[in-house]
mmCIF file of C-alpha atoms in Angstrom:
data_model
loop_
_atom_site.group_PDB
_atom_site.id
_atom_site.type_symbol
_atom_site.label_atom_id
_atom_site.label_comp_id
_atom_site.label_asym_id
_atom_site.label_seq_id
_atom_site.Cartn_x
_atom_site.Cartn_y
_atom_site.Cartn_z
ATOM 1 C CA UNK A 1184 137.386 145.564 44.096
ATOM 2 C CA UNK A 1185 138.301 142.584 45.978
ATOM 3 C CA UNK A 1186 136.614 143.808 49.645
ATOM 4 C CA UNK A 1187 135.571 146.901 51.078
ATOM 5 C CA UNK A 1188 138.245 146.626 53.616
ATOM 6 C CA UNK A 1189 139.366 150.596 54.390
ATOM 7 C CA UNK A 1190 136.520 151.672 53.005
ATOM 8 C CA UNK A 1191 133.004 153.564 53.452
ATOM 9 C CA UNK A 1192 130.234 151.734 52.691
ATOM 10 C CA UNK A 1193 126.160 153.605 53.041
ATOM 11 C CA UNK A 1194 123.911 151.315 52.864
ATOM 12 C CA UNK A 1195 120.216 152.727 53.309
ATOM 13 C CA UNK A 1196 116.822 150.740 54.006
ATOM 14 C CA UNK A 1197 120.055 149.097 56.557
ATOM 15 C CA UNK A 1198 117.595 148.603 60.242
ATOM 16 C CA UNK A 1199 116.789 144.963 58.983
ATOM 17 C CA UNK A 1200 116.093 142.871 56.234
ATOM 18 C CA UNK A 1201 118.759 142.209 53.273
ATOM 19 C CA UNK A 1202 120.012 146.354 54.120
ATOM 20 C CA UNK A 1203 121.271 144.790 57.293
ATOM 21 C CA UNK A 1204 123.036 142.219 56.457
ATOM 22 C CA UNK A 1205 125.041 144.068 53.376
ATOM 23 C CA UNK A 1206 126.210 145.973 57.058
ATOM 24 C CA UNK A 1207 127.111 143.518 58.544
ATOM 25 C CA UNK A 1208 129.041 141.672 55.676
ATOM 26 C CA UNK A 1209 130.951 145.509 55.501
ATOM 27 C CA UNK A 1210 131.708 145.046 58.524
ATOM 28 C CA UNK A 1211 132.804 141.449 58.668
ATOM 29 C CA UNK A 1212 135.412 142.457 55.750
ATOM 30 C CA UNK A 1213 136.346 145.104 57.699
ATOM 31 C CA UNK A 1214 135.327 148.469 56.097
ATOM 32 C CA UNK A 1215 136.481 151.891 57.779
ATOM 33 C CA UNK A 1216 132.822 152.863 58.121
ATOM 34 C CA UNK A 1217 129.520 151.851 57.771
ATOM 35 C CA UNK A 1218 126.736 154.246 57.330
ATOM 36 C CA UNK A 1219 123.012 153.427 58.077
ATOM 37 C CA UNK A 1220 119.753 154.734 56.880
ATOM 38 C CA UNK A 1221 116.662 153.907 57.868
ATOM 39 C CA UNK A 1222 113.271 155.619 59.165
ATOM 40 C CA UNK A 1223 112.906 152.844 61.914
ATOM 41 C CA UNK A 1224 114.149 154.344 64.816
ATOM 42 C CA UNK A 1225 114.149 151.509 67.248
ATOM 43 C CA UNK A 1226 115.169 148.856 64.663
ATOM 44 C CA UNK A 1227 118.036 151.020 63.479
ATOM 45 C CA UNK A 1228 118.941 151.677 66.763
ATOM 46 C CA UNK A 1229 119.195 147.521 67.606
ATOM 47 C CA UNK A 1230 120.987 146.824 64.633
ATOM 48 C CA UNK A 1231 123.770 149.803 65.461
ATOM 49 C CA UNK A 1232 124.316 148.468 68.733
ATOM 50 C CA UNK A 1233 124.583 144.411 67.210
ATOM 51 C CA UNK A 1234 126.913 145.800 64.616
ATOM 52 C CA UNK A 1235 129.207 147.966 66.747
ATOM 53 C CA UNK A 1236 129.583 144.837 69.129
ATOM 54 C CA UNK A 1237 131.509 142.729 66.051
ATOM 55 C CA UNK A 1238 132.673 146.145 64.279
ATOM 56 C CA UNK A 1239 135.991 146.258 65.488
ATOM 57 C CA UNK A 1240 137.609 149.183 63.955
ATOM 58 C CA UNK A 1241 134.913 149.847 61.731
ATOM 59 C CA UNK A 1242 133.151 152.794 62.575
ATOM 60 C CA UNK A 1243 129.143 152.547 62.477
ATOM 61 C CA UNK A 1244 127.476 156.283 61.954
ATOM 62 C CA UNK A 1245 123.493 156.250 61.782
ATOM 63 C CA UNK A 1246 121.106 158.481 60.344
ATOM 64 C CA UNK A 1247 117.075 158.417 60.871
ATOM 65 C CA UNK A 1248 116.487 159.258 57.136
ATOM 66 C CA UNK A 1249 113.180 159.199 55.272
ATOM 67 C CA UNK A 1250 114.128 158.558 52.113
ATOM 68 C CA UNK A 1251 110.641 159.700 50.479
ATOM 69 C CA UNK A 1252 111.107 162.936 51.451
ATOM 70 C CA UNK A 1253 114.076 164.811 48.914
ATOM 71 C CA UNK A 1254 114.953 167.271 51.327
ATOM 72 C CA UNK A 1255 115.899 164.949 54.097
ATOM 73 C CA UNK A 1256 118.196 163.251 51.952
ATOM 74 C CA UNK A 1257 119.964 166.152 50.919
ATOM 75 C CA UNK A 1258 120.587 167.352 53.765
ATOM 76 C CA UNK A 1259 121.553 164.132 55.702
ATOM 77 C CA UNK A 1260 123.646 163.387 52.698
ATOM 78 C CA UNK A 1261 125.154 166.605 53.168
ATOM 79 C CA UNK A 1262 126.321 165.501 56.758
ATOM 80 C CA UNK A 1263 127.670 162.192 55.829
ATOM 81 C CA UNK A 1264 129.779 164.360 53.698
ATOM 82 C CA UNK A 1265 131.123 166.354 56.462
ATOM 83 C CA UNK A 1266 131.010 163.989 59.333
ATOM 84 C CA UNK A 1267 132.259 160.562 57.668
ATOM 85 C CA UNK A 1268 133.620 161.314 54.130
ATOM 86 C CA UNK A 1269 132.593 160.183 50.786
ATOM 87 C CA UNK A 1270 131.072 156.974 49.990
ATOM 88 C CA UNK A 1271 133.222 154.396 48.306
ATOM 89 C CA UNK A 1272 130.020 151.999 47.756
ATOM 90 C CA UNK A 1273 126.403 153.520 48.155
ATOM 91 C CA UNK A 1274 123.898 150.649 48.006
ATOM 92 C CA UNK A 1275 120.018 151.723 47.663
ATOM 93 C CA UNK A 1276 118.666 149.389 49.260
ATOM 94 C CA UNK A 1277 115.429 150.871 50.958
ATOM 95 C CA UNK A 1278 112.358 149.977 49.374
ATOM 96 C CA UNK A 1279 108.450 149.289 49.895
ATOM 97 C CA UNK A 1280 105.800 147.079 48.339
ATOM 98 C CA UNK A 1281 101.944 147.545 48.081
ATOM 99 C CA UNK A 1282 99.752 144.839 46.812
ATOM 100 C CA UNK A 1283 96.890 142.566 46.395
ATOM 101 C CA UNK A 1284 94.717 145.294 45.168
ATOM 102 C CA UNK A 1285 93.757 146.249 41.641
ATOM 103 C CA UNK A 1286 95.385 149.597 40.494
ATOM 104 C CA UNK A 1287 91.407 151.518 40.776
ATOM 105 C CA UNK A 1288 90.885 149.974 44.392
ATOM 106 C CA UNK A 1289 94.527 151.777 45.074
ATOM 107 C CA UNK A 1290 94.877 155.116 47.047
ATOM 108 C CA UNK A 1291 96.847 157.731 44.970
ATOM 109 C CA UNK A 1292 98.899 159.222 48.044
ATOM 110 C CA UNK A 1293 99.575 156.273 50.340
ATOM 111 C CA UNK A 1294 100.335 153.728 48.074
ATOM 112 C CA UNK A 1295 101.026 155.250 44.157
ATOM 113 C CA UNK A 1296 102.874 158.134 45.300
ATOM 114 C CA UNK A 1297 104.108 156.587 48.380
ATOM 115 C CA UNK A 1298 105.773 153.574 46.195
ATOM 116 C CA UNK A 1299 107.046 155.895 43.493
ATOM 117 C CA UNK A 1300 108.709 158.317 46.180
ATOM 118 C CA UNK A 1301 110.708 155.280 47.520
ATOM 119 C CA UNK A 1302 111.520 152.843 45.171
ATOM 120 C CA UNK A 1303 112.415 155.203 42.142
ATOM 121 C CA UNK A 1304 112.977 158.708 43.216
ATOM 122 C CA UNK A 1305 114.942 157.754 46.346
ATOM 123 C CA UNK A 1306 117.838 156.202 44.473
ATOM 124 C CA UNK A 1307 118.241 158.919 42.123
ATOM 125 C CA UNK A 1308 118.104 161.627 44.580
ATOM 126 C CA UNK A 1309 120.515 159.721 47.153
ATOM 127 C CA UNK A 1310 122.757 159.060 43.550
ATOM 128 C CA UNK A 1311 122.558 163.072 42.882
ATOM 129 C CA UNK A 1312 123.723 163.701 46.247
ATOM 130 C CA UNK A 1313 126.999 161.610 46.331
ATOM 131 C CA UNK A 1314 127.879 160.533 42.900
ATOM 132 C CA UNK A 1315 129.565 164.146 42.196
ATOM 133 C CA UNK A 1316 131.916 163.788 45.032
ATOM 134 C CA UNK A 1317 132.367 160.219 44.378
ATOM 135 C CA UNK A 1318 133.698 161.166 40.614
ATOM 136 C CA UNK A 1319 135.688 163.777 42.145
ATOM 137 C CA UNK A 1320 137.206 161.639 44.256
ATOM 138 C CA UNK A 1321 138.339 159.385 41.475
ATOM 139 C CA UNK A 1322 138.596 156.404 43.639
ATOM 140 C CA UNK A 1323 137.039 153.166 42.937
ATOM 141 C CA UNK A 1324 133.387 153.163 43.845
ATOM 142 C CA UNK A 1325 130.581 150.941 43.424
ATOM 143 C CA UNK A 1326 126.790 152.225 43.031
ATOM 144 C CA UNK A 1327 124.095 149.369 44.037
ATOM 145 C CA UNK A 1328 120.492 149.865 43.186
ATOM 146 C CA UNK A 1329 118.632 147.487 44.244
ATOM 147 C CA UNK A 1330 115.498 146.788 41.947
ATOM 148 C CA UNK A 1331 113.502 144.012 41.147
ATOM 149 C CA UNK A 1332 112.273 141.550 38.516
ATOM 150 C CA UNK A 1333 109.021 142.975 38.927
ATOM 151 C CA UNK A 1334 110.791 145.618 36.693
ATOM 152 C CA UNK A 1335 110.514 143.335 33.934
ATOM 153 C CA UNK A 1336 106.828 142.091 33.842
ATOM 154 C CA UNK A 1337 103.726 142.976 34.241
ATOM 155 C CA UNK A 1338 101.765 141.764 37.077
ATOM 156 C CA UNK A 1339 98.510 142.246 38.156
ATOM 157 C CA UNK A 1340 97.606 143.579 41.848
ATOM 158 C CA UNK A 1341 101.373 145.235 41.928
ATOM 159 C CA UNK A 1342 100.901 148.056 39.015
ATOM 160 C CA UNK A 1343 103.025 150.700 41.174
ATOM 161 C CA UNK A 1344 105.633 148.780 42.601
ATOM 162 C CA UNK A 1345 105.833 147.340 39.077
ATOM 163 C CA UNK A 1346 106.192 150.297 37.282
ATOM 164 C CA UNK A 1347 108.671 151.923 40.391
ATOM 165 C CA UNK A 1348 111.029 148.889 39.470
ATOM 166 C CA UNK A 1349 110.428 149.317 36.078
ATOM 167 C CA UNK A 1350 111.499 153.181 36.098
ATOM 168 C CA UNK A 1351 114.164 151.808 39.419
ATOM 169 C CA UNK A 1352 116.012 149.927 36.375
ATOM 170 C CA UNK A 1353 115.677 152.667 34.012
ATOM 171 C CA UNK A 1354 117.656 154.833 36.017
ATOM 172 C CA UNK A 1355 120.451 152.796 37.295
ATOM 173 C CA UNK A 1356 121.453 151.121 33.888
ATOM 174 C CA UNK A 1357 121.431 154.616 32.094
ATOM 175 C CA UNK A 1358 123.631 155.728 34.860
ATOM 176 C CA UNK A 1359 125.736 153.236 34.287
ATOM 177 C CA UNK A 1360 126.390 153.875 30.964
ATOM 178 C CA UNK A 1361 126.702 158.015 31.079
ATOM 179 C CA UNK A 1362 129.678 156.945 34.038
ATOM 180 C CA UNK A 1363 131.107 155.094 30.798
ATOM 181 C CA UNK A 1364 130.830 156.963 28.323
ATOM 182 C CA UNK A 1365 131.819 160.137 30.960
ATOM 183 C CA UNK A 1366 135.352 158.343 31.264
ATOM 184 C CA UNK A 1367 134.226 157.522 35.008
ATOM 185 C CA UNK A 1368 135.208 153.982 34.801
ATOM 186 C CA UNK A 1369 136.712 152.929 38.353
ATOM 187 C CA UNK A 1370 133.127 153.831 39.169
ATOM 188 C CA UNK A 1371 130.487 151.074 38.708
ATOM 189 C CA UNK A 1372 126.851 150.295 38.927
ATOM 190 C CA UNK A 1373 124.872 146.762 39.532
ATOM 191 C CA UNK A 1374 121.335 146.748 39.308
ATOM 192 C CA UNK A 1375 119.813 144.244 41.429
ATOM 193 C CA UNK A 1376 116.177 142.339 40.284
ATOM 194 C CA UNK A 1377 115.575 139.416 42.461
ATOM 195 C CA UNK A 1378 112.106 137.635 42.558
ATOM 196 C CA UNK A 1379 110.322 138.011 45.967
ATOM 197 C CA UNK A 1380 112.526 137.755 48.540
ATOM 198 C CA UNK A 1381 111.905 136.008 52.196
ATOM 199 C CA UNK A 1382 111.988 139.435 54.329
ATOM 200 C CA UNK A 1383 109.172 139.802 55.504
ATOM 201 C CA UNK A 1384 108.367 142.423 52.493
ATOM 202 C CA UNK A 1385 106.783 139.833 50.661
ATOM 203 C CA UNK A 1386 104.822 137.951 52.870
ATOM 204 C CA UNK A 1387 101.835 135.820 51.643
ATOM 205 C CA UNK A 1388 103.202 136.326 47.915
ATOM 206 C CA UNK A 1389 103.880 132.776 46.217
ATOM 207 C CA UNK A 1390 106.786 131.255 43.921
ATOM 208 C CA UNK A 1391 105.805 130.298 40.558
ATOM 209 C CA UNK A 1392 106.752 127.634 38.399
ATOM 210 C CA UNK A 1393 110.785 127.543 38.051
ATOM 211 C CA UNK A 1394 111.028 131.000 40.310
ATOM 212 C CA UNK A 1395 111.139 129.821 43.959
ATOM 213 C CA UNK A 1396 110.568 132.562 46.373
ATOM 214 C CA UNK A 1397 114.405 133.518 47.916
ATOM 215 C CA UNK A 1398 116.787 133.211 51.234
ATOM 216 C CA UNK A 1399 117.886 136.731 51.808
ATOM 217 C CA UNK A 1400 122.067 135.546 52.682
ATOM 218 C CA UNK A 1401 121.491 133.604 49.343
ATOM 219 C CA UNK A 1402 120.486 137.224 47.950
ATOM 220 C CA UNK A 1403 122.957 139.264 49.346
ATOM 221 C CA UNK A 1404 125.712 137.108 48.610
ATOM 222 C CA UNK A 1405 125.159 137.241 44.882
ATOM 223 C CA UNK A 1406 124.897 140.857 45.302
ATOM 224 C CA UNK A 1407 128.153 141.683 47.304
ATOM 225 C CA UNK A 1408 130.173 139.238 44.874
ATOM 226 C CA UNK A 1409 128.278 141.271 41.590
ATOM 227 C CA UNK A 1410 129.344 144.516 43.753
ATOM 228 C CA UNK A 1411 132.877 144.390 44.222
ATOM 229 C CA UNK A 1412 133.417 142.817 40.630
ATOM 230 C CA UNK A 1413 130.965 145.433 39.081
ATOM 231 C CA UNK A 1414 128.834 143.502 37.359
ATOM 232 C CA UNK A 1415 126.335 145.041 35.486
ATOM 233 C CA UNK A 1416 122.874 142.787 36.580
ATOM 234 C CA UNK A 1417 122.079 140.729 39.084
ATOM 235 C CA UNK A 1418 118.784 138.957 38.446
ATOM 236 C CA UNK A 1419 117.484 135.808 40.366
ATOM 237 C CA UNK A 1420 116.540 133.576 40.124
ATOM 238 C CA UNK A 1421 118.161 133.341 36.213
ATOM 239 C CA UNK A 1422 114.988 131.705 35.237
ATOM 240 C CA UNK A 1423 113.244 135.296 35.195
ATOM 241 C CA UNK A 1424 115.126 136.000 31.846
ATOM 242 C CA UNK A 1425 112.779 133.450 30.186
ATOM 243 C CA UNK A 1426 110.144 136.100 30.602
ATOM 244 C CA UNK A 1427 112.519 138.597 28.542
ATOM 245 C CA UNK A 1428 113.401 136.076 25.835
ATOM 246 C CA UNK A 1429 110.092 135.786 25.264
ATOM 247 C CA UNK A 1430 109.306 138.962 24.881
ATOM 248 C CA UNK A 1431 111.033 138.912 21.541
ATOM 249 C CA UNK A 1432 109.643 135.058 20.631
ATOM 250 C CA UNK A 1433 105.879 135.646 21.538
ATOM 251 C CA UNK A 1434 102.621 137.161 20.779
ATOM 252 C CA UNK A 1435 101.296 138.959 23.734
ATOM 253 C CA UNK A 1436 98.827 137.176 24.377
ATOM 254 C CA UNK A 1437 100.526 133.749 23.993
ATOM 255 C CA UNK A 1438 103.209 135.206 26.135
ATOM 256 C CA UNK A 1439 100.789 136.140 28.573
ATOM 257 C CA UNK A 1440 99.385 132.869 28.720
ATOM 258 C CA UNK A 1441 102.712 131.204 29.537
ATOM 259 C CA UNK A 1442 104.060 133.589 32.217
ATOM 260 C CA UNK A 1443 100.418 133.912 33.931
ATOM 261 C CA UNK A 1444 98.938 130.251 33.455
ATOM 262 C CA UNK A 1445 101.621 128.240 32.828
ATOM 263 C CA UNK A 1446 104.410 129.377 35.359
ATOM 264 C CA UNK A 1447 101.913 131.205 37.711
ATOM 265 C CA UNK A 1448 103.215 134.947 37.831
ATOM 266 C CA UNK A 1449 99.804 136.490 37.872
ATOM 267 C CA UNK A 1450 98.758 135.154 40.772
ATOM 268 C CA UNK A 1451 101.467 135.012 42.991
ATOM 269 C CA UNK A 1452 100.593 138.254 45.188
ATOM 270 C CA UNK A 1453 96.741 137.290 45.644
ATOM 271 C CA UNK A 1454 97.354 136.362 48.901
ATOM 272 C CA UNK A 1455 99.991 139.126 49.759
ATOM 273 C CA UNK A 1456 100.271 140.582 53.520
ATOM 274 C CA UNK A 1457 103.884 142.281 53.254
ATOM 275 C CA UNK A 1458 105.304 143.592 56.432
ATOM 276 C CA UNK A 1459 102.286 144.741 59.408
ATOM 277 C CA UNK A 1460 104.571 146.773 60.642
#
């Protein structure tokens, strides 16, 4: 895929952060529509009006989705369907973090459930809902699922957004491969795992030695140029693969030592904040 010019691109998780400015790069390369979800009502609101200002002939539809709840995204999936067509790249890019508490100080609802309901049932019921008509189709599509390194180590005061990323990954690499071996293949999938990100998401979490904490245009453009080439990963910073090397080098506990004490990981979200609002 060389652009997303003439095409539909759905981007949810879009009001602000790294979801808006995959819209807006859509938009820059001239896509036929963008479509935004978000919960947000007044953000998503501001960034439709920003976006419709440089959209040109794009058209930008919006839809106050919250993606933790599987009914609402059937059935505003169901009128992207009818109202704007089938997507020709679906990025999941909403997502929450909870932290800085130990996994027994945690509440169940608000932040297990909450966190699990987002970051790794979301993308596979927003997937259900359009992948059929996006094989059907039989155009070339790209499915983006945005994840997280935390997928790929432990670390303490994070054990459900962890383990959300952990199962986020899961998902999107298996679908990858069932597209394959389906015979799907103008349709692929990228699965994104970046280190913390500078959103806002993440504030008061640190860097750690040889993983810096990252710009979110730096982000996005490794992402859009992994998109439209369909690349399989997209992990940054590339140091984070150390940690998987070594999962097949080390003793637990020596490899435990060396991503905790040596390069830092296990306390980089003592003094996490994340986003007030």
């Amino acid at each position: 895929m060389k652009n997303v010019e003439g095409k539909i691109v759905l981007i949810t998780g879009a009001a602000m952060g790294m979801g808006k400015l995959y819209a807006e790069r859509a938009v820059a390369e001239g896509a036929l529509a963008v479509v935004l979800w978000d919960i947000n009502r007044t953000a998503l609101a501001e960034t439709v009006d920003q976006l419709k200002q440089a959209a040109g002939a794009t058209e930008v539809h919006s839809y106050l989705v919250d993606v933790s709840d599987r009914h609402a995204i059937e059935a505003n999936a169901a009128l992207v369907l009818d109202q704007v067509g089938v997507p020709d790249v679906l990025i999941n890019n909403a997502g929450v973090v909870r932290g800085n508490k130990y996994f027994w100080e945690t509440d169940s609802v608000a932040d297990t459930e909450f966190t699990m309901k987002i970051n790794t049932l979301a993308p596979m019921f927003i997937t259900r809902a359009f992948l059929p008509a996006m094989i059907e189709g039989g155009k070339e599509g790209r499915l983006v699922n945005v994840a997280s390194s935390a997928g790929f180590v432990g670390n303490p005061r994070m054990a459900a957004y962890a383990a959300s990323k952990w199962g986020a990954i899961g998902f999107s690499d298996s679908v990858r491969l069932e597209l394959e071996q389906a015979g799907h293949k103008q349709l692929k999938v990228t699965t994104v795992c970046p280190y913390y990100v500078k959103t806002g998401m993440f504030d008061g979490a640190k860097s750690g030695l040889l993983v810096p904490l990252l710009e979110p245009d730096h982000v996005v453009n490794e992402v859009w140029k992994a998109m439209r080439k369909g690349t399989p990963f997209v992990v940054l910073p590339k140091t984070v693969l150390v940690n998987e090397a070594l999962k097949g080098l080390l003793p637990t506990g020596l490899r435990d030592l060396v991503v905790g004490k040596i390069v830092g990981i296990h306390k980089t979200m003592d003094d996490f904040k994340g986003r007030q609002d």
